[in-house]
Amino acid sequence: DGGITQSPKYLFRKEGQNVTLSCEQNLNHDAMYWYRQDPGQGLRLIYYSQIVNDFQKGDIAEGYSVSREKKESFPLTVTSAQKNPTAFYLCASRDRDATNEKLFFGSGTQLSVL
Amino acid sequence: ILNVEQSPQSLHVQEGDSTNFTCSFPSSNFYALHWYRWETAKSPEALFVMTLNGDEKKKGRISATLNTKEGYSYLYIKGSQPEDSATYLCAFPHQAGTALIFGKGTTLSVSS
């Protein structure tokens, strides 16, 4: 079945540690996105990629990094510079980065700081 | 950063009640308005993507309307069922071809 797979489901980070969240899609979508959700907040955009080898910062990119070396993969690294990383992270994709294209979402990763 | 506002923040209704929520967005430079449903322990799923002023879309007991001139959309649920319990998100692209800005959502709880 086509879809978006995020792993791991739960992740714990130690102080000063970088961690990477995986997002893989087999929908052949060009555009991929990372959102963060905090309690009482809407989904906030971290990074997005319209095409392989290209990505743009979203509203809250500081302390995060991404790569898009393959069409199906868009990993997110939470660096030690992100001082408040505890949140729920959602990856999404769509056929192309166009306003009338709906998003497909993964099941999310809950990141917590030890 | 442009804001998408949703109201109410949460809502509790009885099975069989009809209900509606509001999404407000900037009326200038409108491109599209998205509605998503996010059930607990599941991934958000698209309900509607609306692009034209006056658009009305329907999916089963759920429908949505769009007023781009005044910058709002309504989501209606007729005869709510417990399985309708979820958070309903609306989203708006602030530029053509860019990522969506999401509202905080309306959380609906339906009691049987």
PDB file of N, CA and C in Angstrom, chain B residues 3-52:
ATOM      1  N   ASN B   3      -2.065  34.420   9.758  1.00  0.00           N
ATOM      2  CA  ASN B   3      -2.734  33.530  10.695  1.00  0.00           C
ATOM      3  C   ASN B   3      -4.009  32.948  10.119  1.00  0.00           C
ATOM      4  N   VAL B   4      -4.260  31.716  10.484  1.00  0.00           N
ATOM      5  CA  VAL B   4      -5.517  31.052  10.207  1.00  0.00           C
ATOM      6  C   VAL B   4      -6.170  30.808  11.554  1.00  0.00           C
ATOM      7  N   GLU B   5      -7.363  31.338  11.762  1.00  0.00           N
ATOM      8  CA  GLU B   5      -8.046  31.238  13.047  1.00  0.00           C
ATOM      9  C   GLU B   5      -9.202  30.263  12.954  1.00  0.00           C
ATOM     10  N   GLN B   6      -9.327  29.403  13.959  1.00  0.00           N
ATOM     11  CA  GLN B   6     -10.425  28.453  13.995  1.00  0.00           C
ATOM     12  C   GLN B   6     -11.209  28.626  15.293  1.00  0.00           C
ATOM     13  N   SER B   7     -12.527  28.485  15.190  1.00  0.00           N
ATOM     14  CA  SER B   7     -13.364  28.555  16.383  1.00  0.00           C
ATOM     15  C   SER B   7     -14.563  27.631  16.226  1.00  0.00           C
ATOM     16  N   PRO B   8     -15.068  27.059  17.351  1.00  0.00           N
ATOM     17  CA  PRO B   8     -14.461  27.171  18.674  1.00  0.00           C
ATOM     18  C   PRO B   8     -13.219  26.295  18.781  1.00  0.00           C
ATOM     19  N   GLN B   9     -12.504  26.405  19.887  1.00  0.00           N
ATOM     20  CA  GLN B   9     -11.327  25.575  20.102  1.00  0.00           C
ATOM     21  C   GLN B   9     -11.730  24.125  20.344  1.00  0.00           C
ATOM     22  N   SER B  10     -12.830  23.931  21.082  1.00  0.00           N
ATOM     23  CA  SER B  10     -13.338  22.584  21.328  1.00  0.00           C
ATOM     24  C   SER B  10     -14.852  22.629  21.443  1.00  0.00           C
ATOM     25  N   LEU B  11     -15.431  21.462  21.249  1.00  0.00           N
ATOM     26  CA  LEU B  11     -16.884  21.369  21.178  1.00  0.00           C
ATOM     27  C   LEU B  11     -17.293  19.972  21.627  1.00  0.00           C
ATOM     28  N   HIS B  12     -18.327  19.913  22.438  1.00  0.00           N
ATOM     29  CA  HIS B  12     -18.846  18.612  22.866  1.00  0.00           C
ATOM     30  C   HIS B  12     -20.328  18.572  22.534  1.00  0.00           C
ATOM     31  N   VAL B  13     -20.730  17.566  21.762  1.00  0.00           N
ATOM     32  CA  VAL B  13     -22.130  17.440  21.370  1.00  0.00           C
ATOM     33  C   VAL B  13     -22.613  16.024  21.642  1.00  0.00           C
ATOM     34  N   GLN B  14     -23.913  15.876  21.581  1.00  0.00           N
ATOM     35  CA  GLN B  14     -24.523  14.558  21.740  1.00  0.00           C
ATOM     36  C   GLN B  14     -24.727  13.920  20.370  1.00  0.00           C
ATOM     37  N   GLU B  15     -24.722  12.617  20.364  1.00  0.00           N
ATOM     38  CA  GLU B  15     -24.971  11.879  19.121  1.00  0.00           C
ATOM     39  C   GLU B  15     -26.282  12.357  18.510  1.00  0.00           C
ATOM     40  N   GLY B  16     -26.230  12.628  17.207  1.00  0.00           N
ATOM     41  CA  GLY B  16     -27.414  13.089  16.500  1.00  0.00           C
ATOM     42  C   GLY B  16     -27.479  14.598  16.328  1.00  0.00           C
ATOM     43  N   ASP B  17     -26.707  15.333  17.148  1.00  0.00           N
ATOM     44  CA  ASP B  17     -26.678  16.789  17.003  1.00  0.00           C
ATOM     45  C   ASP B  17     -25.963  17.165  15.719  1.00  0.00           C
ATOM     46  N   SER B  18     -26.364  18.271  15.150  1.00  0.00           N
ATOM     47  CA  SER B  18     -25.618  18.853  14.027  1.00  0.00           C
ATOM     48  C   SER B  18     -24.773  19.996  14.565  1.00  0.00           C
ATOM     49  N   THR B  19     -23.637  20.216  13.961  1.00  0.00           N
ATOM     50  CA  THR B  19     -22.728  21.225  14.479  1.00  0.00           C
ATOM     51  C   THR B  19     -21.957  21.875  13.342  1.00  0.00           C
ATOM     52  N   ASN B  20     -21.305  22.993  13.639  1.00  0.00           N
ATOM     53  CA  ASN B  20     -20.475  23.630  12.624  1.00  0.00           C
ATOM     54  C   ASN B  20     -19.325  24.371  13.280  1.00  0.00           C
ATOM     55  N   PHE B  21     -18.253  24.506  12.520  1.00  0.00           N
ATOM     56  CA  PHE B  21     -17.060  25.216  12.985  1.00  0.00           C
ATOM     57  C   PHE B  21     -16.700  26.272  11.957  1.00  0.00           C
ATOM     58  N   THR B  22     -15.858  27.213  12.398  1.00  0.00           N
ATOM     59  CA  THR B  22     -15.453  28.309  11.517  1.00  0.00           C
ATOM     60  C   THR B  22     -13.943  28.342  11.340  1.00  0.00           C
ATOM     61  N   CYS B  23     -13.531  28.663  10.140  1.00  0.00           N
ATOM     62  CA  CYS B  23     -12.120  28.911   9.835  1.00  0.00           C
ATOM     63  C   CYS B  23     -12.037  30.289   9.182  1.00  0.00           C
ATOM     64  N   SER B  24     -11.214  31.165   9.751  1.00  0.00           N
ATOM     65  CA  SER B  24     -11.028  32.508   9.194  1.00  0.00           C
ATOM     66  C   SER B  24      -9.611  32.638   8.663  1.00  0.00           C
ATOM     67  N   PHE B  25      -9.485  33.267   7.524  1.00  0.00           N
ATOM     68  CA  PHE B  25      -8.178  33.388   6.871  1.00  0.00           C
ATOM     69  C   PHE B  25      -8.101  34.736   6.174  1.00  0.00           C
ATOM     70  N   PRO B  26      -6.889  35.164   5.835  1.00  0.00           N
ATOM     71  CA  PRO B  26      -6.753  36.454   5.130  1.00  0.00           C
ATOM     72  C   PRO B  26      -7.459  36.392   3.782  1.00  0.00           C
ATOM     73  N   SER B  27      -8.268  37.401   3.485  1.00  0.00           N
ATOM     74  CA  SER B  27      -9.045  37.378   2.252  1.00  0.00           C
ATOM     75  C   SER B  27      -8.270  37.872   1.034  1.00  0.00           C
ATOM     76  N   SER B  28      -7.125  38.467   1.245  1.00  0.00           N
ATOM     77  CA  SER B  28      -6.326  38.918   0.110  1.00  0.00           C
ATOM     78  C   SER B  28      -5.466  37.763  -0.408  1.00  0.00           C
ATOM     79  N   ASN B  29      -5.206  37.757  -1.696  1.00  0.00           N
ATOM     80  CA  ASN B  29      -4.347  36.735  -2.322  1.00  0.00           C
ATOM     81  C   ASN B  29      -4.779  35.317  -1.970  1.00  0.00           C
ATOM     82  N   PHE B  30      -6.046  35.025  -2.198  1.00  0.00           N
ATOM     83  CA  PHE B  30      -6.549  33.694  -1.874  1.00  0.00           C
ATOM     84  C   PHE B  30      -6.144  32.690  -2.954  1.00  0.00           C
ATOM     85  N   TYR B  31      -5.710  31.513  -2.508  1.00  0.00           N
ATOM     86  CA  TYR B  31      -5.363  30.444  -3.440  1.00  0.00           C
ATOM     87  C   TYR B  31      -6.211  29.206  -3.199  1.00  0.00           C
ATOM     88  N   ALA B  32      -6.299  28.773  -1.963  1.00  0.00           N
ATOM     89  CA  ALA B  32      -7.059  27.563  -1.653  1.00  0.00           C
ATOM     90  C   ALA B  32      -7.247  27.473  -0.147  1.00  0.00           C
ATOM     91  N   LEU B  33      -8.227  26.707   0.268  1.00  0.00           N
ATOM     92  CA  LEU B  33      -8.495  26.462   1.681  1.00  0.00           C
ATOM     93  C   LEU B  33      -8.670  24.960   1.856  1.00  0.00           C
ATOM     94  N   HIS B  34      -7.912  24.399   2.795  1.00  0.00           N
ATOM     95  CA  HIS B  34      -7.943  22.956   3.026  1.00  0.00           C
ATOM     96  C   HIS B  34      -8.597  22.658   4.374  1.00  0.00           C
ATOM     97  N   TRP B  35      -9.340  21.559   4.431  1.00  0.00           N
ATOM     98  CA  TRP B  35      -9.848  21.014   5.690  1.00  0.00           C
ATOM     99  C   TRP B  35      -9.297  19.593   5.868  1.00  0.00           C
ATOM    100  N   TYR B  36      -8.825  19.308   7.090  1.00  0.00           N
ATOM    101  CA  TYR B  36      -8.314  17.979   7.428  1.00  0.00           C
ATOM    102  C   TYR B  36      -8.992  17.497   8.710  1.00  0.00           C
ATOM    103  N   ARG B  37      -9.123  16.185   8.819  1.00  0.00           N
ATOM    104  CA  ARG B  37      -9.636  15.572  10.042  1.00  0.00           C
ATOM    105  C   ARG B  37      -8.522  14.751  10.651  1.00  0.00           C
ATOM    106  N   TRP B  38      -8.317  14.910  11.976  1.00  0.00           N
ATOM    107  CA  TRP B  38      -7.247  14.216  12.674  1.00  0.00           C
ATOM    108  C   TRP B  38      -7.852  13.482  13.861  1.00  0.00           C
ATOM    109  N   GLU B  39      -7.999  12.165  13.672  1.00  0.00           N
ATOM    110  CA  GLU B  39      -8.503  11.324  14.756  1.00  0.00           C
ATOM    111  C   GLU B  39      -7.345  10.901  15.654  1.00  0.00           C
ATOM    112  N   THR B  40      -7.657  10.677  16.911  1.00  0.00           N
ATOM    113  CA  THR B  40      -6.646  10.285  17.885  1.00  0.00           C
ATOM    114  C   THR B  40      -5.931   9.021  17.424  1.00  0.00           C
ATOM    115  N   ALA B  41      -4.617   9.030  17.538  1.00  0.00           N
ATOM    116  CA  ALA B  41      -3.757   7.892  17.191  1.00  0.00           C
ATOM    117  C   ALA B  41      -3.735   7.582  15.697  1.00  0.00           C
ATOM    118  N   LYS B  42      -4.242   8.489  14.888  1.00  0.00           N
ATOM    119  CA  LYS B  42      -4.180   8.304  13.440  1.00  0.00           C
ATOM    120  C   LYS B  42      -3.484   9.499  12.806  1.00  0.00           C
ATOM    121  N   SER B  43      -3.287   9.420  11.495  1.00  0.00           N
ATOM    122  CA  SER B  43      -2.697  10.532  10.754  1.00  0.00           C
ATOM    123  C   SER B  43      -3.800  11.469  10.292  1.00  0.00           C
ATOM    124  N   PRO B  44      -3.489  12.762  10.177  1.00  0.00           N
ATOM    125  CA  PRO B  44      -4.498  13.674   9.595  1.00  0.00           C
ATOM    126  C   PRO B  44      -4.844  13.234   8.171  1.00  0.00           C
ATOM    127  N   GLU B  45      -6.123  13.399   7.821  1.00  0.00           N
ATOM    128  CA  GLU B  45      -6.575  13.042   6.479  1.00  0.00           C
ATOM    129  C   GLU B  45      -7.320  14.221   5.862  1.00  0.00           C
ATOM    130  N   ALA B  46      -7.112  14.416   4.584  1.00  0.00           N
ATOM    131  CA  ALA B  46      -7.776  15.514   3.894  1.00  0.00           C
ATOM    132  C   ALA B  46      -9.271  15.255   3.766  1.00  0.00           C
ATOM    133  N   LEU B  47     -10.046  16.291   4.054  1.00  0.00           N
ATOM    134  CA  LEU B  47     -11.495  16.250   3.821  1.00  0.00           C
ATOM    135  C   LEU B  47     -11.828  16.983   2.526  1.00  0.00           C
ATOM    136  N   PHE B  48     -11.422  18.245   2.458  1.00  0.00           N
ATOM    137  CA  PHE B  48     -11.762  19.061   1.302  1.00  0.00           C
ATOM    138  C   PHE B  48     -10.612  20.008   0.958  1.00  0.00           C
ATOM    139  N   VAL B  49     -10.487  20.290  -0.320  1.00  0.00           N
ATOM    140  CA  VAL B  49      -9.662  21.396  -0.795  1.00  0.00           C
ATOM    141  C   VAL B  49     -10.590  22.293  -1.614  1.00  0.00           C
ATOM    142  N   MET B  50     -10.714  23.538  -1.199  1.00  0.00           N
ATOM    143  CA  MET B  50     -11.672  24.446  -1.811  1.00  0.00           C
ATOM    144  C   MET B  50     -10.924  25.610  -2.438  1.00  0.00           C
ATOM    145  N   THR B  51     -11.314  25.957  -3.645  1.00  0.00           N
ATOM    146  CA  THR B  51     -10.552  26.974  -4.366  1.00  0.00           C
ATOM    147  C   THR B  51     -11.388  28.142  -4.875  1.00  0.00           C
ATOM    148  N   LEU B  52     -12.712  27.990  -4.979  1.00  0.00           N
ATOM    149  CA  LEU B  52     -13.528  29.035  -5.585  1.00  0.00           C
ATOM    150  C   LEU B  52     -14.486  29.646  -4.579  1.00  0.00           C
TER     151      LEU B  52
END
